[in-house]
Amino acid sequence: MSAGTIVTLPDQSTARIPKMNFLTKENGLLSWLLTGDHKRIATLYLISITFFFFIGGALAGLIRLELLTPQTSLMAADTYKRCLPCTASS
């Protein structure tokens, strides 16, 4: 220790920054659902939009297959009437 040094610092070559980010800050489903972090909210929003996009696409595909022939061959009339508004809202 020299006469001009007040504090000795640790060796900076071995110093490590903890690997914390918005994905690993807290664990568990409840921490994700009750979060206020805008990055987690955007991730949840993206996942839910993608999920419902594929559900709506599958229902639209079923309606297209049903309309391929003049007879009702794939689903009953009541099921068709229930699927039609679901594809329009998604």
mmCIF file of C-alpha atoms in Angstrom:
data_model
loop_
_atom_site.group_PDB
_atom_site.id
_atom_site.type_symbol
_atom_site.label_atom_id
_atom_site.label_comp_id
_atom_site.label_asym_id
_atom_site.label_seq_id
_atom_site.Cartn_x
_atom_site.Cartn_y
_atom_site.Cartn_z
ATOM 1 C CA MET A 1 0.000 0.000 0.000
ATOM 2 C CA SER A 2 1.486 3.279 -1.042
ATOM 3 C CA ALA A 3 1.280 6.437 0.980
ATOM 4 C CA GLY A 4 -1.218 8.093 -1.429
ATOM 5 C CA THR A 5 -3.708 5.180 -1.572
ATOM 6 C CA ILE A 6 -6.630 5.320 0.836
ATOM 7 C CA VAL A 7 -8.582 2.229 -0.276
ATOM 8 C CA THR A 8 -7.352 -0.900 -2.005
ATOM 9 C CA LEU A 9 -9.651 -2.216 -4.699
ATOM 10 C CA PRO A 10 -10.050 -5.896 -5.572
ATOM 11 C CA ASP A 11 -8.574 -7.247 -8.775
ATOM 12 C CA GLN A 12 -10.911 -6.126 -11.600
ATOM 13 C CA SER A 13 -9.954 -8.969 -13.936
ATOM 14 C CA THR A 14 -11.842 -11.497 -11.782
ATOM 15 C CA ALA A 15 -14.862 -9.295 -11.049
ATOM 16 C CA ARG A 16 -18.169 -10.643 -12.414
ATOM 17 C CA ILE A 17 -21.501 -8.986 -12.972
ATOM 18 C CA PRO A 18 -24.466 -11.121 -11.881
ATOM 19 C CA LYS A 19 -26.495 -12.378 -14.847
ATOM 20 C CA MET A 20 -29.888 -10.898 -13.993
ATOM 21 C CA ASN A 21 -32.396 -9.888 -16.634
ATOM 22 C CA PHE A 22 -36.150 -9.610 -16.927
ATOM 23 C CA LEU A 23 -36.497 -13.321 -17.699
ATOM 24 C CA THR A 24 -34.599 -14.556 -14.650
ATOM 25 C CA LYS A 25 -35.332 -11.854 -12.088
ATOM 26 C CA GLU A 26 -37.929 -13.925 -10.240
ATOM 27 C CA ASN A 27 -39.050 -17.472 -10.905
ATOM 28 C CA GLY A 28 -42.543 -18.883 -10.981
ATOM 29 C CA LEU A 29 -45.779 -18.441 -12.865
ATOM 30 C CA LEU A 30 -47.272 -16.091 -10.286
ATOM 31 C CA SER A 31 -44.362 -13.680 -10.604
ATOM 32 C CA TRP A 32 -44.983 -13.559 -14.360
ATOM 33 C CA LEU A 33 -48.743 -13.071 -14.096
ATOM 34 C CA LEU A 34 -48.602 -10.386 -11.393
ATOM 35 C CA THR A 35 -45.639 -8.469 -12.776
ATOM 36 C CA GLY A 36 -45.442 -4.767 -13.472
ATOM 37 C CA ASP A 37 -42.359 -5.108 -15.668
ATOM 38 C CA HIS A 38 -43.163 -3.814 -19.140
ATOM 39 C CA LYS A 39 -40.857 -6.341 -20.819
ATOM 40 C CA ARG A 40 -42.605 -9.288 -19.160
ATOM 41 C CA ILE A 41 -46.024 -7.840 -20.008
ATOM 42 C CA ALA A 42 -44.992 -7.473 -23.654
ATOM 43 C CA THR A 43 -43.720 -11.067 -23.703
ATOM 44 C CA LEU A 44 -47.002 -12.368 -22.259
ATOM 45 C CA TYR A 45 -48.948 -10.251 -24.754
ATOM 46 C CA LEU A 46 -46.925 -11.649 -27.663
ATOM 47 C CA ILE A 47 -47.441 -15.238 -26.492
ATOM 48 C CA SER A 48 -51.208 -14.807 -26.072
ATOM 49 C CA ILE A 49 -51.608 -13.076 -29.469
ATOM 50 C CA THR A 50 -49.682 -15.872 -31.188
ATOM 51 C CA PHE A 51 -51.752 -18.551 -29.423
ATOM 52 C CA PHE A 52 -55.109 -17.043 -30.391
ATOM 53 C CA PHE A 53 -53.887 -16.347 -33.936
ATOM 54 C CA PHE A 54 -53.274 -20.066 -34.438
ATOM 55 C CA ILE A 55 -56.611 -21.009 -32.833
ATOM 56 C CA GLY A 56 -58.450 -18.615 -35.166
ATOM 57 C CA GLY A 57 -56.492 -19.935 -38.147
ATOM 58 C CA ALA A 58 -57.407 -23.518 -37.274
ATOM 59 C CA LEU A 59 -61.100 -22.620 -36.999
ATOM 60 C CA ALA A 60 -60.940 -20.699 -40.294
ATOM 61 C CA GLY A 61 -59.347 -23.760 -41.901
ATOM 62 C CA LEU A 62 -62.193 -25.938 -40.597
ATOM 63 C CA ILE A 63 -64.755 -23.552 -42.080
ATOM 64 C CA ARG A 64 -62.941 -23.583 -45.438
ATOM 65 C CA LEU A 65 -62.915 -27.391 -45.420
ATOM 66 C CA GLU A 66 -66.623 -27.418 -44.580
ATOM 67 C CA LEU A 67 -67.423 -25.082 -47.487
ATOM 68 C CA LEU A 68 -65.431 -27.219 -49.923
ATOM 69 C CA THR A 69 -68.463 -29.434 -50.591
ATOM 70 C CA PRO A 70 -72.150 -28.482 -50.790
ATOM 71 C CA GLN A 71 -73.194 -31.056 -48.163
ATOM 72 C CA THR A 72 -72.344 -30.742 -44.494
ATOM 73 C CA SER A 73 -69.603 -33.329 -44.233
ATOM 74 C CA LEU A 74 -67.114 -32.175 -41.607
ATOM 75 C CA MET A 75 -69.204 -30.625 -38.815
ATOM 76 C CA ALA A 76 -72.826 -30.216 -37.871
ATOM 77 C CA ALA A 77 -74.738 -27.029 -38.678
ATOM 78 C CA ASP A 78 -74.770 -25.970 -35.018
ATOM 79 C CA THR A 79 -70.991 -26.396 -34.738
ATOM 80 C CA TYR A 80 -70.487 -24.381 -37.927
ATOM 81 C CA LYS A 81 -72.635 -21.553 -36.533
ATOM 82 C CA ARG A 82 -70.506 -21.531 -33.363
ATOM 83 C CA CYS A 83 -67.171 -21.527 -35.232
ATOM 84 C CA LEU A 84 -68.020 -18.662 -37.575
ATOM 85 C CA PRO A 85 -68.120 -15.840 -34.965
ATOM 86 C CA CYS A 86 -64.944 -17.173 -33.303
ATOM 87 C CA THR A 87 -62.917 -16.708 -36.471
ATOM 88 C CA ALA A 88 -64.289 -13.217 -37.035
ATOM 89 C CA SER A 89 -63.275 -12.040 -33.566
ATOM 90 C CA SER A 90 -59.736 -13.450 -33.629
#
